[in-house]
Each structure stands twice: as C-alpha cells, then as structure tokens.
C-alpha cells in the first residue's frame, strides 16, 4: 500500500469539512467555562506514558473535537503510515529511502529489513563499536600523541549532527562521567573556533568529525581548522589518528580527510540528520554520560515507539499532539508554536525541535509533488522559562496572534536551592493558567477600584490590563529528567512531527529547500573573494558584495 506516496488530500476527507463546521460551533468556546462546567476535564484530557504526563486539558477542544480529529487521522490512514515507517517502507519518496531512526533503538534480535537485508546486526555492531571507544576514552586507554589520556572531546558538526547531541549531553549533565568534557563546534565562524581552541590542549583533545554526508561546508572548514590547529600545537600527521575520528556515511571522504578506516563510525542513508542522535552521531552523548546511560536513552525512545504503535489514537500522546497542531494551524490560523521548557538542563530543547519540526514539515508540496492543500508546519520558537516570562510572554498573553504553547517541566530538581524549584514549577503552571484564564474588563476594573484609583484612572487603565485568555497550551510533566524520560520525550516529538506530515501528505524526511542557499553560497563566495568578477544576479547582493570588498580586513 503506497498511499503515503500518493497521499490522500486531507482537505477532501469528510472529517476535514466536519472539523470546519465544528470550528464554527466552537466560536464561543471558553476554557474557563469548560473547566467550571466539567470538574473531570483534567482527568479526561490528560494521559501518562513512558514516564511523561501530558495535560492537554487547556486546549480549545471538547470531547467531540477529539473524536473528529481522531476520525480525521483514521481517514488519512495514519495507522497504515505508522506501520509503514516502522516496517522500513520507502516513506521518504523524493530520496527513495525509508526513515528508520526507530530501528536504532530496537533491541537486539529484532529484525528490520532494508532492500531485503536485516539492518539490526549492523545497528548493534556499531553500538558495540561505540561502547569500545567510550570505554577506552573513559578508562584513559585512548591516548593522545604525548601518551596523555583524552580529557576533551570536540564534536565538529552542524544541524542534526550537532543539535540533538548537544541537547542530550547538556540535558543529562547530572549523569556526566568525570574526566571527559564535551564541546561543540558548529558554525563557520572563526570566533567560535578561537574561543573554543584557546580552552583546549591539543595533546588531550579528541575531535569527532560528525557529518552524515562529509560534504557540509561548515563542518569541513572547522575540521580543517582543527587539524591545522592540532599540527600547529605540536601534533604530527602520523599521530593524527589519535585525535580525529569521524561519524559518516561517506567513508571515502572521511578517509581522504586523513581519518583511519577503523575510526570511522558508519551512518546510513535511512537515518535523517535531525533523527540521528540515536546513531553514532550520538557519540558525544555517550562520551559524556557513558554507554549504559546512552542505552537508557535509547530504551526510553523505544518505549515511546511502542506507545506510538500500539495505543489507540484517542490515548496516543504523539498522535494527540500532532492532531492538536493541525487543529490550531489549519482551523484557528495559528502560525507558530512555542516550546517552553522550565528547566535549565533543557535549555537547548527548543533549538533541537526547531530543526526537527521545521526542517521536516516546512514543505509546500506533497509526496507526489502536487501542491499542499492545507497549511503545513508552524514556526517553532521559545526558550527556557522563567526567562521568557520577562521577554516574549507578553505577546503570548496580549498579542493579536493565537500561539499554542508546550510547557515542559520536571517535578524535582537535581540542584535544589532553597525553594527555587517550587517557584519554578509554580511559575510554569501560573503561565499556562494565565494564558487560559486571562483577565476580563470587569475584573481589571474591579482590581483597579480595589486599589482606590479614581474612576477616570480606572477607565483609562482597564483596557490595557485586559488579557484575552482562552489561549491553549499543553503541559508535559516528568519526575527528574533521566536518560530514559528524555529519550521518550524526544521520540514523542519525532512522532508528533510524523503524524502531521502524514495528515498533510508531505515528506518529513527530505530538506531540498536548504540546498538552494548552499548552491548560491558558492557564487557569492567567488565574487567576495574576487575569483569571479561577474555581477551578482541582483543589485542588493552586488551592493553588499561591494560594501564587503571595500572594507573587509580579515
Ligand atoms: O543543510 C541541512 C542539513 O542537511 C541537515 O539536514 C543536516 O542535519 C545538516 O545539514 C548536517 O548534515 P551532515 O551531517 O551531512 O553534515
């Protein structure tokens, strides 16, 4: 069944029209009212799985909304599409590939075939290869060119070869093994390189060149700079193998760079960059937290995979989140979605989700190349609470746009300081509460009068104090962040993204849009450096090139 390759038009499904009608019926829906009408609302609209509690009761939904959304998913044949992904069908149609990141977290003994070959033995062979390397480094057996043990690991990579590993290794700092520090070098910016290099000792630093393609400009430039730095610090070409390893599916290019074949960890074309932290791209994670914690991360993701495959849609957490996103984007005109983790350790979560969601679902054509008939992926943005409360939450509360938000918060802190965590948790809950409750004109007036303000002041200030409320959010709560729960949380969002892509009929696993900028970059570079004196295609770019050339000093 190839319906995901010649997708159904979601807007032509009976439930799509029914949802439009339903949206009209909900014009006067009020969350405050819904909660006072139904004391069971929280219980009814919250589910737990894999160590996560999802409270989605503060959404603009009734029971019949959920029923309609679930019906839409059924009409879009989501169940078949989920099976197709886990089975290894070619769901990435433009690149003619399966998307099998889920195979990376399956237990030994499972079978997953790609082109008739079971990939699981290779997946576990690489995990074993990672185990060995991490053990060598952690036990001081992997030595640099002066025989000193490795103290610093630098991951050179960008996009999916950076964001996922950075998120996880920093989120799991309480699990970090002593003795090895992890660093990330992503951007093609000399300042980033210099600021990092001045903190490193070449004798004890191991670079991981992390690039599925081994053709990414930023990564290759940084890898060359790192090699030049290592040589300048006293390292030799002969000992280079002690300081540079690679993770890539392009073995030839990694060897040509000077990396020994046995130090190249494979990647496969059936794992997309933004879904690759579970593979050897996760080496810096394992270097930081140790291989058994890395395996815990995998098993957390695996438990979410099980939940996603086996739970009826109405209780299936990634399915619910995906459907709610479609509900707001296509029926309420929401264009963005805020991700608001209330936890220092999750401070990079939004960055990872930005790539995961926006590179996956930022598409305008369907799998078969025909234009989409509905709005697709939203802008993902946000950042760590409470900082956002003193910055952009104002727009969430009183701006003109409807912006659904996900609040993510652990119940306990690894670092209790006085009553900080109680306050952090209280802030998280009160933000979603304020978004939902708002403040009416009457309430604003009453508040101002209670302060003893004269009536003209009350009338002058009241409109500014009105908060519309009725703004939707999800709250995801867990005990402390652990490798297992974090694995489940990340996998949950991967599946949410997939659910939406299936409904919209788009390919979540290609990213052709980013190629154009890369192609044009070469032409601009040649003109900036005077290798090509031809005028740029447009006056703006040419004007900026001229400005650069007249002033550039280094
Ligand atoms: O340019 C986008 C992208 O292709 C991402 O999809 C990917 O994660 C990133 O670049 C890095 O790619 P690579 O791992 O091949 O260096």
Tab-separated table of C-alpha atoms in Angstrom, residues 6-266:
chain	number	residue	atom	x	y	z
A	6	UNK	CA	0.332	9.227	-3.497
A	7	UNK	CA	-1.249	10.857	-0.499
A	8	UNK	CA	-4.877	11.480	0.101
A	9	UNK	CA	-5.848	15.121	0.039
A	10	UNK	CA	-6.654	15.754	3.688
A	11	UNK	CA	-8.933	18.678	2.837
A	12	UNK	CA	-11.145	16.344	0.810
A	13	UNK	CA	-11.730	13.946	3.695
A	14	UNK	CA	-15.196	14.043	5.266
A	15	UNK	CA	-13.821	14.870	8.725
A	16	UNK	CA	-11.986	17.920	7.400
A	17	UNK	CA	-15.282	19.527	6.465
A	18	UNK	CA	-16.841	18.353	9.677
A	19	UNK	CA	-13.999	19.992	11.594
A	20	UNK	CA	-14.593	23.275	9.754
A	21	UNK	CA	-18.203	23.114	10.814
A	22	UNK	CA	-17.172	22.184	14.331
A	23	UNK	CA	-14.781	25.145	14.453
A	24	UNK	CA	-17.784	27.423	13.821
A	25	UNK	CA	-19.638	25.704	16.644
A	26	UNK	CA	-16.706	26.402	18.934
A	27	UNK	CA	-16.610	30.132	18.165
A	28	UNK	CA	-17.820	30.928	21.675
A	29	UNK	CA	-15.927	28.136	23.410
A	30	UNK	CA	-14.403	29.312	26.635
A	31	UNK	CA	-11.822	27.330	28.558
A	32	UNK	CA	-12.639	28.940	31.889
A	33	UNK	CA	-16.234	27.920	31.402
A	34	UNK	CA	-15.265	24.447	30.227
A	35	UNK	CA	-13.316	23.864	33.455
A	36	UNK	CA	-16.085	25.138	35.683
A	37	UNK	CA	-18.656	23.059	33.774
A	38	UNK	CA	-16.632	19.891	33.995
A	39	UNK	CA	-14.618	19.077	37.119
A	40	UNK	CA	-13.362	15.953	35.348
A	41	UNK	CA	-11.783	17.903	32.476
A	42	UNK	CA	-8.192	17.461	33.687
A	43	UNK	CA	-8.659	13.721	34.186
A	44	UNK	CA	-10.365	13.371	30.841
A	45	UNK	CA	-7.762	15.311	28.869
A	46	UNK	CA	-4.514	14.036	30.342
A	47	UNK	CA	-2.568	10.855	29.688
A	48	UNK	CA	0.597	9.286	31.026
A	49	UNK	CA	3.093	7.164	29.154
A	50	UNK	CA	6.799	6.367	29.316
A	51	UNK	CA	7.376	8.496	32.411
A	52	UNK	CA	5.637	11.563	30.955
A	53	UNK	CA	2.343	13.139	31.924
A	54	UNK	CA	0.641	15.119	29.177
A	55	UNK	CA	-2.032	17.533	30.370
A	56	UNK	CA	-3.835	18.794	27.274
A	57	UNK	CA	-6.944	19.951	29.096
A	58	UNK	CA	-6.095	23.619	28.480
A	59	UNK	CA	-6.828	23.255	24.774
A	60	UNK	CA	-9.704	24.590	22.717
A	61	UNK	CA	-11.274	21.172	22.466
A	62	UNK	CA	-14.292	19.276	23.652
A	63	UNK	CA	-14.706	15.515	23.614
A	64	UNK	CA	-16.354	15.697	20.206
A	65	UNK	CA	-13.404	17.756	18.877
A	66	UNK	CA	-11.078	14.948	19.815
A	67	UNK	CA	-13.386	12.400	18.236
A	68	UNK	CA	-13.415	14.344	14.988
A	69	UNK	CA	-9.647	14.780	14.965
A	70	UNK	CA	-9.166	11.063	15.597
A	71	UNK	CA	-11.595	10.334	12.776
A	72	UNK	CA	-9.557	12.578	10.504
A	73	UNK	CA	-6.426	10.601	11.402
A	74	UNK	CA	-8.233	7.374	10.592
A	75	UNK	CA	-9.495	8.685	7.264
A	76	UNK	CA	-5.937	9.820	6.465
A	77	UNK	CA	-4.865	6.212	7.133
A	78	UNK	CA	-2.425	7.223	9.835
A	79	UNK	CA	-2.370	3.682	11.226
A	80	UNK	CA	-1.005	2.318	7.935
A	81	UNK	CA	1.517	5.124	7.740
A	82	UNK	CA	2.825	4.344	11.240
A	83	UNK	CA	3.228	0.696	10.298
A	84	UNK	CA	4.944	1.728	7.060
A	85	UNK	CA	7.525	3.796	8.922
A	86	UNK	CA	8.439	1.097	11.445
A	87	UNK	CA	8.480	-1.578	8.726
A	88	UNK	CA	11.020	0.320	6.665
A	89	UNK	CA	8.825	1.251	3.706
A	90	UNK	CA	10.140	3.958	1.412
A	91	UNK	CA	8.334	6.834	3.122
A	92	UNK	CA	10.936	9.392	2.019
A	93	UNK	CA	9.705	9.367	-1.558
A	94	UNK	CA	11.822	12.117	-3.121
A	95	UNK	CA	15.027	10.417	-1.969
A	96	UNK	CA	13.573	6.908	-2.356
A	97	UNK	CA	14.519	5.878	1.195
A	98	UNK	CA	12.917	4.534	4.334
A	99	UNK	CA	13.158	6.616	7.515
A	100	UNK	CA	14.309	4.138	10.111
A	101	UNK	CA	15.584	6.082	13.100
A	102	UNK	CA	13.284	3.817	15.123
A	103	UNK	CA	15.486	0.825	14.193
A	104	UNK	CA	18.342	2.463	16.097
A	105	UNK	CA	16.558	1.954	19.407
A	106	UNK	CA	15.228	-1.538	18.836
A	107	UNK	CA	16.534	-4.396	20.946
A	108	UNK	CA	18.943	-6.983	19.685
A	109	UNK	CA	17.112	-9.841	17.976
A	110	UNK	CA	14.516	-7.634	16.285
A	111	UNK	CA	14.555	-7.709	12.509
A	112	UNK	CA	14.165	-4.708	10.218
A	113	UNK	CA	14.801	-5.159	6.535
A	114	UNK	CA	16.068	-2.569	4.084
A	115	UNK	CA	16.294	-3.871	0.499
A	116	UNK	CA	15.850	-7.374	1.869
A	117	UNK	CA	18.757	-7.087	4.323
A	118	UNK	CA	18.214	-7.080	8.082
A	119	UNK	CA	19.896	-3.902	9.343
A	120	UNK	CA	19.713	-4.753	13.048
A	121	UNK	CA	23.003	-6.697	13.290
A	122	UNK	CA	24.826	-3.683	11.821
A	123	UNK	CA	22.996	-1.287	14.187
A	124	UNK	CA	24.159	-3.307	17.189
A	125	UNK	CA	27.656	-3.801	15.771
A	126	UNK	CA	28.052	-0.010	15.657
A	127	UNK	CA	26.661	0.316	19.189
A	128	UNK	CA	29.332	-2.155	20.246
A	129	UNK	CA	31.987	-0.152	18.389
A	130	UNK	CA	30.786	2.939	20.283
A	131	UNK	CA	30.906	1.022	23.572
A	132	UNK	CA	34.528	0.112	22.956
A	133	UNK	CA	35.605	3.621	22.062
A	134	UNK	CA	33.800	5.214	25.003
A	135	UNK	CA	35.311	2.597	27.346
A	136	UNK	CA	38.813	3.319	26.003
A	137	UNK	CA	38.428	7.046	26.481
A	138	UNK	CA	36.805	6.843	29.899
A	139	UNK	CA	39.418	4.421	31.172
A	140	UNK	CA	42.284	6.557	29.952
A	141	UNK	CA	43.338	3.951	27.386
A	142	UNK	CA	42.848	6.169	24.336
A	143	UNK	CA	45.913	8.356	24.394
A	144	UNK	CA	47.000	11.468	22.542
A	145	UNK	CA	50.294	11.980	20.737
A	146	UNK	CA	52.168	12.543	24.025
A	147	UNK	CA	50.535	9.464	25.599
A	148	UNK	CA	48.313	11.565	27.841
A	149	UNK	CA	44.686	10.405	28.265
A	150	UNK	CA	41.908	12.309	26.489
A	151	UNK	CA	40.254	14.983	28.612
A	152	UNK	CA	38.223	16.886	25.985
A	153	UNK	CA	36.042	15.689	23.132
A	154	UNK	CA	35.054	18.201	20.469
A	155	UNK	CA	32.150	17.353	18.195
A	156	UNK	CA	32.519	19.116	14.861
A	157	UNK	CA	29.146	19.045	13.119
A	158	UNK	CA	26.104	21.149	12.344
A	159	UNK	CA	22.337	20.712	12.069
A	160	UNK	CA	21.331	17.218	13.108
A	161	UNK	CA	24.994	16.359	13.653
A	162	UNK	CA	25.050	18.963	16.408
A	163	UNK	CA	21.656	19.969	17.827
A	164	UNK	CA	20.450	16.576	19.076
A	165	UNK	CA	23.777	15.546	20.645
A	166	UNK	CA	24.201	18.973	22.226
A	167	UNK	CA	20.673	18.933	23.640
A	168	UNK	CA	21.060	15.487	25.172
A	169	UNK	CA	24.586	15.749	26.523
A	170	UNK	CA	23.750	19.052	28.208
A	171	UNK	CA	20.315	17.947	29.414
A	172	UNK	CA	21.922	14.937	31.055
A	173	UNK	CA	24.824	16.749	32.703
A	174	UNK	CA	23.824	15.269	36.091
A	175	UNK	CA	24.757	11.910	34.510
A	176	UNK	CA	28.074	13.109	33.069
A	177	UNK	CA	31.060	10.880	33.737
A	178	UNK	CA	34.000	12.568	35.345
A	179	UNK	CA	37.156	13.136	33.356
A	180	UNK	CA	35.866	13.932	29.862
A	181	UNK	CA	34.435	17.296	28.852
A	182	UNK	CA	32.328	17.640	25.685
A	183	UNK	CA	32.372	20.655	23.388
A	184	UNK	CA	30.589	21.532	20.177
A	185	UNK	CA	31.862	23.375	17.138
A	186	UNK	CA	29.160	24.038	14.567
A	187	UNK	CA	29.151	27.404	12.848
A	188	UNK	CA	31.644	28.559	10.228
A	189	UNK	CA	32.670	31.430	12.420
A	190	UNK	CA	36.310	31.933	13.337
A	191	UNK	CA	35.280	33.442	16.657
A	192	UNK	CA	33.528	30.235	17.689
A	193	UNK	CA	36.611	28.251	16.733
A	194	UNK	CA	39.092	30.547	18.513
A	195	UNK	CA	37.039	30.855	21.682
A	196	UNK	CA	36.930	27.070	21.956
A	197	UNK	CA	40.505	26.335	20.863
A	198	UNK	CA	42.017	28.622	23.489
A	199	UNK	CA	40.442	26.419	26.183
A	200	UNK	CA	41.841	23.170	24.765
A	201	UNK	CA	45.093	21.278	24.961
A	202	UNK	CA	45.873	19.541	21.656
A	203	UNK	CA	47.651	16.700	23.473
A	204	UNK	CA	44.469	15.636	25.243
A	205	UNK	CA	41.741	16.584	22.753
A	206	UNK	CA	39.809	14.191	20.537
A	207	UNK	CA	37.857	15.628	17.598
A	208	UNK	CA	34.806	13.824	16.248
A	209	UNK	CA	34.067	14.979	12.714
A	210	UNK	CA	30.370	14.322	12.639
A	211	UNK	CA	28.794	14.585	9.218
A	212	UNK	CA	26.486	12.137	7.546
A	213	UNK	CA	27.470	13.463	4.115
A	214	UNK	CA	31.034	14.508	4.964
A	215	UNK	CA	30.311	17.262	2.492
A	216	UNK	CA	28.915	20.008	4.713
A	217	UNK	CA	30.887	23.220	4.238
A	218	UNK	CA	30.817	24.416	7.847
A	219	UNK	CA	31.883	21.045	9.211
A	220	UNK	CA	34.673	20.505	6.709
A	221	UNK	CA	36.042	24.012	7.232
A	222	UNK	CA	36.027	23.549	11.005
A	223	UNK	CA	37.617	20.101	10.679
A	224	UNK	CA	40.403	21.602	8.528
A	225	UNK	CA	40.898	24.424	11.036
A	226	UNK	CA	41.045	21.889	13.882
A	227	UNK	CA	43.614	19.822	12.031
A	228	UNK	CA	45.756	22.899	11.299
A	229	UNK	CA	45.493	23.922	14.965
A	230	UNK	CA	46.464	20.428	16.145
A	231	UNK	CA	49.538	20.433	13.864
A	232	UNK	CA	50.496	23.957	14.933
A	233	UNK	CA	50.303	22.888	18.590
A	234	UNK	CA	52.883	20.155	18.014
A	235	UNK	CA	50.840	17.186	16.791
A	236	UNK	CA	52.063	15.266	13.755
A	237	UNK	CA	50.372	13.807	10.681
A	238	UNK	CA	51.459	10.314	11.816
A	239	UNK	CA	49.667	10.684	15.148
A	240	UNK	CA	46.605	12.403	13.673
A	241	UNK	CA	44.591	9.207	14.028
A	242	UNK	CA	44.742	9.549	17.803
A	243	UNK	CA	42.951	12.894	17.645
A	244	UNK	CA	40.489	12.689	14.765
A	245	UNK	CA	37.697	10.200	14.335
A	246	UNK	CA	34.560	10.508	12.191
A	247	UNK	CA	30.915	9.573	12.036
A	248	UNK	CA	29.757	9.489	8.450
A	249	UNK	CA	28.070	7.509	5.725
A	250	UNK	CA	30.703	8.829	3.302
A	251	UNK	CA	33.646	6.671	4.286
A	252	UNK	CA	35.764	7.622	1.268
A	253	UNK	CA	35.621	11.339	2.038
A	254	UNK	CA	36.480	10.721	5.703
A	255	UNK	CA	39.474	8.592	4.693
A	256	UNK	CA	40.560	11.288	2.213
A	257	UNK	CA	40.493	13.758	5.121
A	258	UNK	CA	43.037	11.566	6.912
A	259	UNK	CA	40.858	9.533	9.252
A	260	UNK	CA	41.676	5.864	9.655
A	261	UNK	CA	39.051	3.490	8.369
A	262	UNK	CA	38.705	1.733	11.727
A	263	UNK	CA	37.973	5.102	13.351
A	264	UNK	CA	35.036	5.888	11.082
A	265	UNK	CA	31.652	5.120	12.604
A	266	UNK	CA	29.054	4.425	9.938
